[in-house]
Amino acid sequence: DIQMTQSPSSLSASVGDRVTITCRASQSISSYLNWYQQKPGKAPKLLIYAASSLQSGVPSRFSGSGSGTDFTLTISSLQPEDFATYYCQQSYSTLAWFTFGPGTKVDIK
Amino acid sequence: QVQLVQSGAEVKKPGASVKVSCKVSGYTLTELSMHWVRQAPGKGLEWMGGFDPEDGETIYAQKFQGRVTMTEDTSTDTAYMELSSLRSEDTAVYYCATVAGTLSYYYMDVWGKGTTVTVSS
């Protein structure tokens, strides 16, 4: 099975900060990588698909990059509404389709 | 625009089964690929299974095989997820989500609000 890891597991940041979250796959998954944002008590929300494509309606301060095993989600200027937990998800292997990373919690410094 | 409305919270005893529903509006169920994801309290997201649009089969995560059944009623555009032999570790919020994508780049773009299932004696 493909395992997904994320780093850091949590971070504290201030409004306006540039934030970078890393996701790593245990084997190459090409660009089959998605990013989601989840706020407490809410369903996840798709931010980025296919590693770097911005979902419609998502602010342009969110961006994704990477391919193979290493991926990055960047928030260029953190806004108050961005404090949440972020999950990466692989969609490469149908045997263990849609495996999620463990999440990165972004909270207020 | 697709909307997913899930059934209400459930409390079940260990060993029982639970069946969660997810009603689609805005599209017909046959136009969608429905999947299920769960989240235990304070934990991360866990994919359970769903419809593979490439081969037309429902696939289940290995962890749940033999214990989960996902079905669809196209006459009412409602998807169901039934989990049997419940144990306390199955206490979680269960989400339905539609899978979209092209060229095999699939992602979950629309989510239900979740159904809380509590397993307790």
mmCIF file of C-alpha atoms in Angstrom:
data_model
loop_
_atom_site.group_PDB
_atom_site.id
_atom_site.type_symbol
_atom_site.label_atom_id
_atom_site.label_comp_id
_atom_site.label_asym_id
_atom_site.label_seq_id
_atom_site.Cartn_x
_atom_site.Cartn_y
_atom_site.Cartn_z
ATOM 1 C CA ASP A 1 0.000 0.000 0.000
ATOM 2 C CA ILE A 2 1.043 3.585 -0.606
ATOM 3 C CA GLN A 3 1.665 5.449 2.643
ATOM 4 C CA MET A 4 1.331 9.205 2.905
ATOM 5 C CA THR A 5 3.175 11.361 5.416
ATOM 6 C CA GLN A 6 2.889 15.077 6.119
ATOM 7 C CA SER A 7 5.142 17.556 7.824
ATOM 8 C CA PRO A 8 4.867 19.309 10.078
ATOM 9 C CA SER A 9 1.994 17.724 11.979
ATOM 10 C CA SER A 10 1.119 21.174 13.272
ATOM 11 C CA LEU A 11 2.351 24.720 12.968
ATOM 12 C CA SER A 12 1.607 28.107 14.425
ATOM 13 C CA ALA A 13 1.584 31.095 12.132
ATOM 14 C CA SER A 14 0.420 34.686 11.971
ATOM 15 C CA VAL A 15 -1.920 36.378 9.540
ATOM 16 C CA GLY A 16 0.082 37.372 6.493
ATOM 17 C CA ASP A 17 2.684 34.629 6.898
ATOM 18 C CA ARG A 18 3.721 32.374 4.048
ATOM 19 C CA VAL A 19 2.969 28.785 5.029
ATOM 20 C CA THR A 20 4.339 25.627 3.445
ATOM 21 C CA ILE A 21 3.122 22.096 4.153
ATOM 22 C CA THR A 22 4.893 19.038 2.792
ATOM 23 C CA CYS A 23 3.405 15.693 1.801
ATOM 24 C CA ARG A 24 5.447 12.637 0.905
ATOM 25 C CA ALA A 25 4.333 9.377 -0.700
ATOM 26 C CA SER A 26 6.032 6.050 -0.005
ATOM 27 C CA GLN A 27 6.371 5.477 -3.753
ATOM 28 C CA SER A 28 5.983 7.571 -6.864
ATOM 29 C CA ILE A 29 2.421 8.710 -7.493
ATOM 30 C CA SER A 30 3.167 10.993 -10.450
ATOM 31 C CA SER A 31 0.856 13.990 -9.947
ATOM 32 C CA TYR A 32 -2.061 12.039 -8.468
ATOM 33 C CA LEU A 33 -2.161 14.198 -5.358
ATOM 34 C CA ASN A 34 -4.958 16.310 -3.906
ATOM 35 C CA TRP A 35 -5.139 18.764 -1.003
ATOM 36 C CA TYR A 36 -8.106 19.406 1.286
ATOM 37 C CA GLN A 37 -8.863 21.909 4.021
ATOM 38 C CA GLN A 38 -11.003 20.935 6.991
ATOM 39 C CA LYS A 39 -12.348 23.201 9.710
ATOM 40 C CA PRO A 40 -13.660 21.831 13.028
ATOM 41 C CA GLY A 41 -17.066 20.213 12.708
ATOM 42 C CA LYS A 42 -17.121 20.643 8.938
ATOM 43 C CA ALA A 43 -16.616 18.398 5.950
ATOM 44 C CA PRO A 44 -13.321 18.638 4.071
ATOM 45 C CA LYS A 45 -13.073 21.064 1.178
ATOM 46 C CA LEU A 46 -11.076 20.409 -1.976
ATOM 47 C CA LEU A 47 -8.340 22.993 -2.579
ATOM 48 C CA ILE A 48 -5.923 21.518 -5.109
ATOM 49 C CA TYR A 49 -6.167 18.507 -7.416
ATOM 50 C CA ALA A 50 -3.626 16.838 -9.688
ATOM 51 C CA ALA A 51 -0.874 18.308 -7.503
ATOM 52 C CA SER A 52 -1.131 21.870 -8.811
ATOM 53 C CA SER A 53 -4.593 22.596 -10.234
ATOM 54 C CA LEU A 54 -6.616 25.072 -8.189
ATOM 55 C CA GLN A 55 -10.201 24.026 -7.575
ATOM 56 C CA SER A 56 -12.775 26.518 -8.823
ATOM 57 C CA GLY A 57 -13.599 29.140 -6.206
ATOM 58 C CA VAL A 58 -10.482 28.574 -4.115
ATOM 59 C CA PRO A 59 -8.434 31.738 -3.491
ATOM 60 C CA SER A 60 -5.254 32.098 -5.522
ATOM 61 C CA ARG A 61 -3.141 32.386 -2.360
ATOM 62 C CA PHE A 62 -3.309 28.586 -2.278
ATOM 63 C CA SER A 63 -0.941 26.738 -4.580
ATOM 64 C CA GLY A 64 0.366 23.211 -4.961
ATOM 65 C CA SER A 65 3.513 21.784 -6.483
ATOM 66 C CA GLY A 66 5.479 18.589 -6.788
ATOM 67 C CA SER A 67 5.419 15.235 -8.511
ATOM 68 C CA GLY A 68 6.680 11.746 -7.864
ATOM 69 C CA THR A 69 6.959 11.404 -4.096
ATOM 70 C CA ASP A 70 7.289 14.964 -2.774
ATOM 71 C CA PHE A 71 4.570 17.585 -2.787
ATOM 72 C CA THR A 72 3.981 21.002 -1.274
ATOM 73 C CA LEU A 73 0.949 23.092 -0.396
ATOM 74 C CA THR A 74 1.728 26.783 -0.043
ATOM 75 C CA ILE A 75 -0.454 29.537 1.360
ATOM 76 C CA SER A 76 1.177 32.752 0.183
ATOM 77 C CA SER A 77 -0.368 35.081 2.762
ATOM 78 C CA LEU A 78 -2.262 33.386 5.579
ATOM 79 C CA GLN A 79 -5.727 34.764 6.236
ATOM 80 C CA PRO A 80 -7.854 34.352 9.387
ATOM 81 C CA GLU A 81 -10.159 31.916 7.600
ATOM 82 C CA ASP A 82 -7.214 29.659 6.687
ATOM 83 C CA PHE A 83 -6.684 28.341 10.206
ATOM 84 C CA ALA A 84 -7.661 24.727 9.734
ATOM 85 C CA THR A 85 -6.289 21.231 9.208
ATOM 86 C CA TYR A 86 -4.899 20.346 5.792
ATOM 87 C CA TYR A 87 -4.803 16.850 4.327
ATOM 88 C CA CYS A 88 -3.069 15.479 1.279
ATOM 89 C CA GLN A 89 -4.589 12.528 -0.570
ATOM 90 C CA GLN A 90 -3.216 10.218 -3.236
ATOM 91 C CA SER A 91 -5.386 8.929 -6.061
ATOM 92 C CA TYR A 92 -2.776 6.842 -7.873
ATOM 93 C CA SER A 93 -3.364 3.332 -6.682
ATOM 94 C CA THR A 94 -6.815 1.822 -7.058
ATOM 95 C CA LEU A 95 -5.827 -0.948 -4.662
ATOM 96 C CA ALA A 96 -5.635 1.598 -1.860
ATOM 97 C CA TRP A 97 -7.360 4.399 -3.598
ATOM 98 C CA PHE A 98 -7.618 7.849 -1.996
ATOM 99 C CA THR A 99 -5.257 7.289 0.896
ATOM 100 C CA PHE A 100 -5.021 10.426 3.046
ATOM 101 C CA GLY A 101 -2.058 11.855 4.839
ATOM 102 C CA PRO A 102 -2.333 12.303 8.623
ATOM 103 C CA GLY A 103 -3.023 16.031 8.383
ATOM 104 C CA THR A 104 -1.323 19.302 9.298
ATOM 105 C CA LYS A 105 -3.040 21.611 11.742
ATOM 106 C CA VAL A 106 -2.446 25.313 11.187
ATOM 107 C CA ASP A 107 -3.282 27.486 14.164
ATOM 108 C CA ILE A 108 -2.822 31.042 15.279
ATOM 109 C CA LYS A 109 0.521 32.105 16.712
ATOM 110 C CA GLN B 1 -24.877 21.933 -8.602
ATOM 111 C CA VAL B 2 -24.589 18.682 -6.702
ATOM 112 C CA GLN B 3 -25.781 18.559 -3.103
ATOM 113 C CA LEU B 4 -25.488 15.589 -0.778
ATOM 114 C CA VAL B 5 -27.835 15.205 2.188
ATOM 115 C CA GLN B 6 -26.930 12.541 4.709
ATOM 116 C CA SER B 7 -29.101 10.734 7.234
ATOM 117 C CA GLY B 8 -29.115 11.584 10.905
ATOM 118 C CA ALA B 9 -26.932 10.466 13.771
ATOM 119 C CA GLU B 10 -27.022 6.854 14.911
ATOM 120 C CA VAL B 11 -26.234 5.102 18.164
ATOM 121 C CA LYS B 12 -25.551 1.389 17.894
ATOM 122 C CA LYS B 13 -24.460 -1.409 20.179
ATOM 123 C CA PRO B 14 -21.317 -3.425 19.512
ATOM 124 C CA GLY B 15 -21.980 -6.201 17.030
ATOM 125 C CA ALA B 16 -24.856 -4.389 15.352
ATOM 126 C CA SER B 17 -24.958 -2.910 11.849
ATOM 127 C CA VAL B 18 -25.547 0.638 10.693
ATOM 128 C CA LYS B 19 -26.785 1.902 7.348
ATOM 129 C CA VAL B 20 -26.075 5.513 6.431
ATOM 130 C CA SER B 21 -27.774 7.190 3.490
ATOM 131 C CA CYS B 22 -26.684 10.001 1.196
ATOM 132 C CA LYS B 23 -29.308 11.583 -1.040
ATOM 133 C CA VAL B 24 -28.192 13.375 -4.182
ATOM 134 C CA SER B 25 -29.820 16.458 -5.610
ATOM 135 C CA GLY B 26 -28.860 18.525 -8.605
ATOM 136 C CA TYR B 27 -27.648 15.483 -10.524
ATOM 137 C CA THR B 28 -28.694 11.866 -10.849
ATOM 138 C CA LEU B 29 -26.733 9.246 -8.982
ATOM 139 C CA THR B 30 -25.890 7.471 -12.226
ATOM 140 C CA GLU B 31 -23.909 10.528 -13.311
ATOM 141 C CA LEU B 32 -21.752 10.424 -10.207
ATOM 142 C CA SER B 33 -19.110 8.281 -8.553
ATOM 143 C CA MET B 34 -19.946 8.116 -4.850
ATOM 144 C CA HIS B 35 -17.385 7.327 -2.152
ATOM 145 C CA TRP B 36 -17.362 7.119 1.615
ATOM 146 C CA VAL B 37 -14.815 8.526 4.062
ATOM 147 C CA ARG B 38 -14.867 8.354 7.834
ATOM 148 C CA GLN B 39 -13.218 10.312 10.622
ATOM 149 C CA ALA B 40 -12.908 9.051 14.179
ATOM 150 C CA PRO B 41 -13.024 11.677 16.929
ATOM 151 C CA GLY B 42 -9.848 13.765 16.864
ATOM 152 C CA LYS B 43 -8.378 11.643 14.071
ATOM 153 C CA GLY B 44 -7.695 11.972 10.358
ATOM 154 C CA LEU B 45 -9.668 11.043 7.269
ATOM 155 C CA GLU B 46 -9.981 7.412 6.226
ATOM 156 C CA TRP B 47 -11.236 6.327 2.796
ATOM 157 C CA MET B 48 -13.624 3.372 2.992
ATOM 158 C CA GLY B 49 -14.520 2.699 -0.610
ATOM 159 C CA GLY B 50 -16.654 3.728 -3.530
ATOM 160 C CA PHE B 51 -17.567 3.394 -7.166
ATOM 161 C CA ASP B 52 -14.710 3.069 -9.640
ATOM 162 C CA PRO B 53 -15.870 4.871 -12.811
ATOM 163 C CA GLU B 54 -13.180 3.196 -14.907
ATOM 164 C CA ASP B 55 -14.429 -0.357 -14.492
ATOM 165 C CA GLY B 56 -17.901 0.186 -13.102
ATOM 166 C CA GLU B 57 -17.218 -1.729 -9.911
ATOM 167 C CA THR B 58 -17.462 -0.773 -6.268
ATOM 168 C CA ILE B 59 -14.120 -1.087 -4.528
ATOM 169 C CA TYR B 60 -13.546 -1.260 -0.804
ATOM 170 C CA ALA B 61 -10.508 -0.414 1.257
ATOM 171 C CA GLN B 62 -8.882 -3.621 2.400
ATOM 172 C CA LYS B 63 -9.470 -2.713 6.040
ATOM 173 C CA PHE B 64 -13.242 -2.818 5.566
ATOM 174 C CA GLN B 65 -13.634 -5.678 3.106
ATOM 175 C CA GLY B 66 -16.167 -8.205 4.338
ATOM 176 C CA ARG B 67 -17.713 -5.722 6.727
ATOM 177 C CA VAL B 68 -18.886 -2.861 4.506
ATOM 178 C CA THR B 69 -21.415 -2.786 1.688
ATOM 179 C CA MET B 70 -22.040 0.240 -0.500
ATOM 180 C CA THR B 71 -25.189 0.300 -2.579
ATOM 181 C CA GLU B 72 -27.206 2.717 -4.648
ATOM 182 C CA ASP B 73 -30.905 3.222 -5.288
ATOM 183 C CA THR B 74 -31.059 5.038 -8.594
ATOM 184 C CA SER B 75 -34.833 5.438 -8.354
ATOM 185 C CA THR B 76 -34.365 7.805 -5.418
ATOM 186 C CA ASP B 77 -30.796 8.957 -6.175
ATOM 187 C CA THR B 78 -29.702 7.727 -2.776
ATOM 188 C CA ALA B 79 -26.437 6.009 -1.913
ATOM 189 C CA TYR B 80 -26.028 3.784 1.131
ATOM 190 C CA MET B 81 -23.126 2.589 3.231
ATOM 191 C CA GLU B 82 -23.750 -0.320 5.574
ATOM 192 C CA LEU B 83 -21.125 -1.333 8.126
ATOM 193 C CA SER B 84 -21.609 -4.522 10.104
ATOM 194 C CA SER B 85 -20.109 -6.095 13.227
ATOM 195 C CA LEU B 86 -19.679 -2.676 14.761
ATOM 196 C CA ARG B 87 -17.110 -2.099 17.465
ATOM 197 C CA SER B 88 -16.219 0.940 19.514
ATOM 198 C CA GLU B 89 -13.444 1.849 17.076
ATOM 199 C CA ASP B 90 -16.107 2.436 14.416
ATOM 200 C CA THR B 91 -17.364 5.474 16.317
ATOM 201 C CA ALA B 92 -16.811 8.223 13.766
ATOM 202 C CA VAL B 93 -18.331 10.762 11.431
ATOM 203 C CA TYR B 94 -19.103 9.124 8.100
ATOM 204 C CA TYR B 95 -19.026 11.287 4.978
ATOM 205 C CA CYS B 96 -20.231 10.612 1.468
ATOM 206 C CA ALA B 97 -18.371 12.427 -1.287
ATOM 207 C CA THR B 98 -18.538 12.526 -5.059
ATOM 208 C CA VAL B 99 -15.453 11.758 -7.066
ATOM 209 C CA ALA B 100 -14.735 13.731 -10.195
ATOM 210 C CA GLY B 101 -11.816 14.065 -12.524
ATOM 211 C CA THR B 102 -10.410 13.460 -15.956
ATOM 212 C CA LEU B 103 -7.561 11.393 -17.370
ATOM 213 C CA SER B 104 -7.592 9.349 -14.143
ATOM 214 C CA TYR B 105 -6.798 12.425 -12.015
ATOM 215 C CA TYR B 106 -9.607 11.842 -9.526
ATOM 216 C CA TYR B 107 -10.553 13.927 -6.509
ATOM 217 C CA MET B 108 -13.448 14.353 -4.072
ATOM 218 C CA ASP B 109 -15.160 17.592 -4.976
ATOM 219 C CA VAL B 110 -18.538 17.560 -3.202
ATOM 220 C CA TRP B 111 -19.056 16.298 0.334
ATOM 221 C CA GLY B 112 -22.034 15.609 2.523
ATOM 222 C CA LYS B 113 -22.130 17.180 5.988
ATOM 223 C CA GLY B 114 -21.425 13.883 7.687
ATOM 224 C CA THR B 115 -23.320 11.382 9.831
ATOM 225 C CA THR B 116 -22.172 10.679 13.359
ATOM 226 C CA VAL B 117 -22.222 7.011 14.292
ATOM 227 C CA THR B 118 -21.620 6.155 17.927
ATOM 228 C CA VAL B 119 -20.974 2.564 18.958
ATOM 229 C CA SER B 120 -21.515 2.040 22.645
ATOM 230 C CA SER B 121 -22.885 -0.624 24.932
#
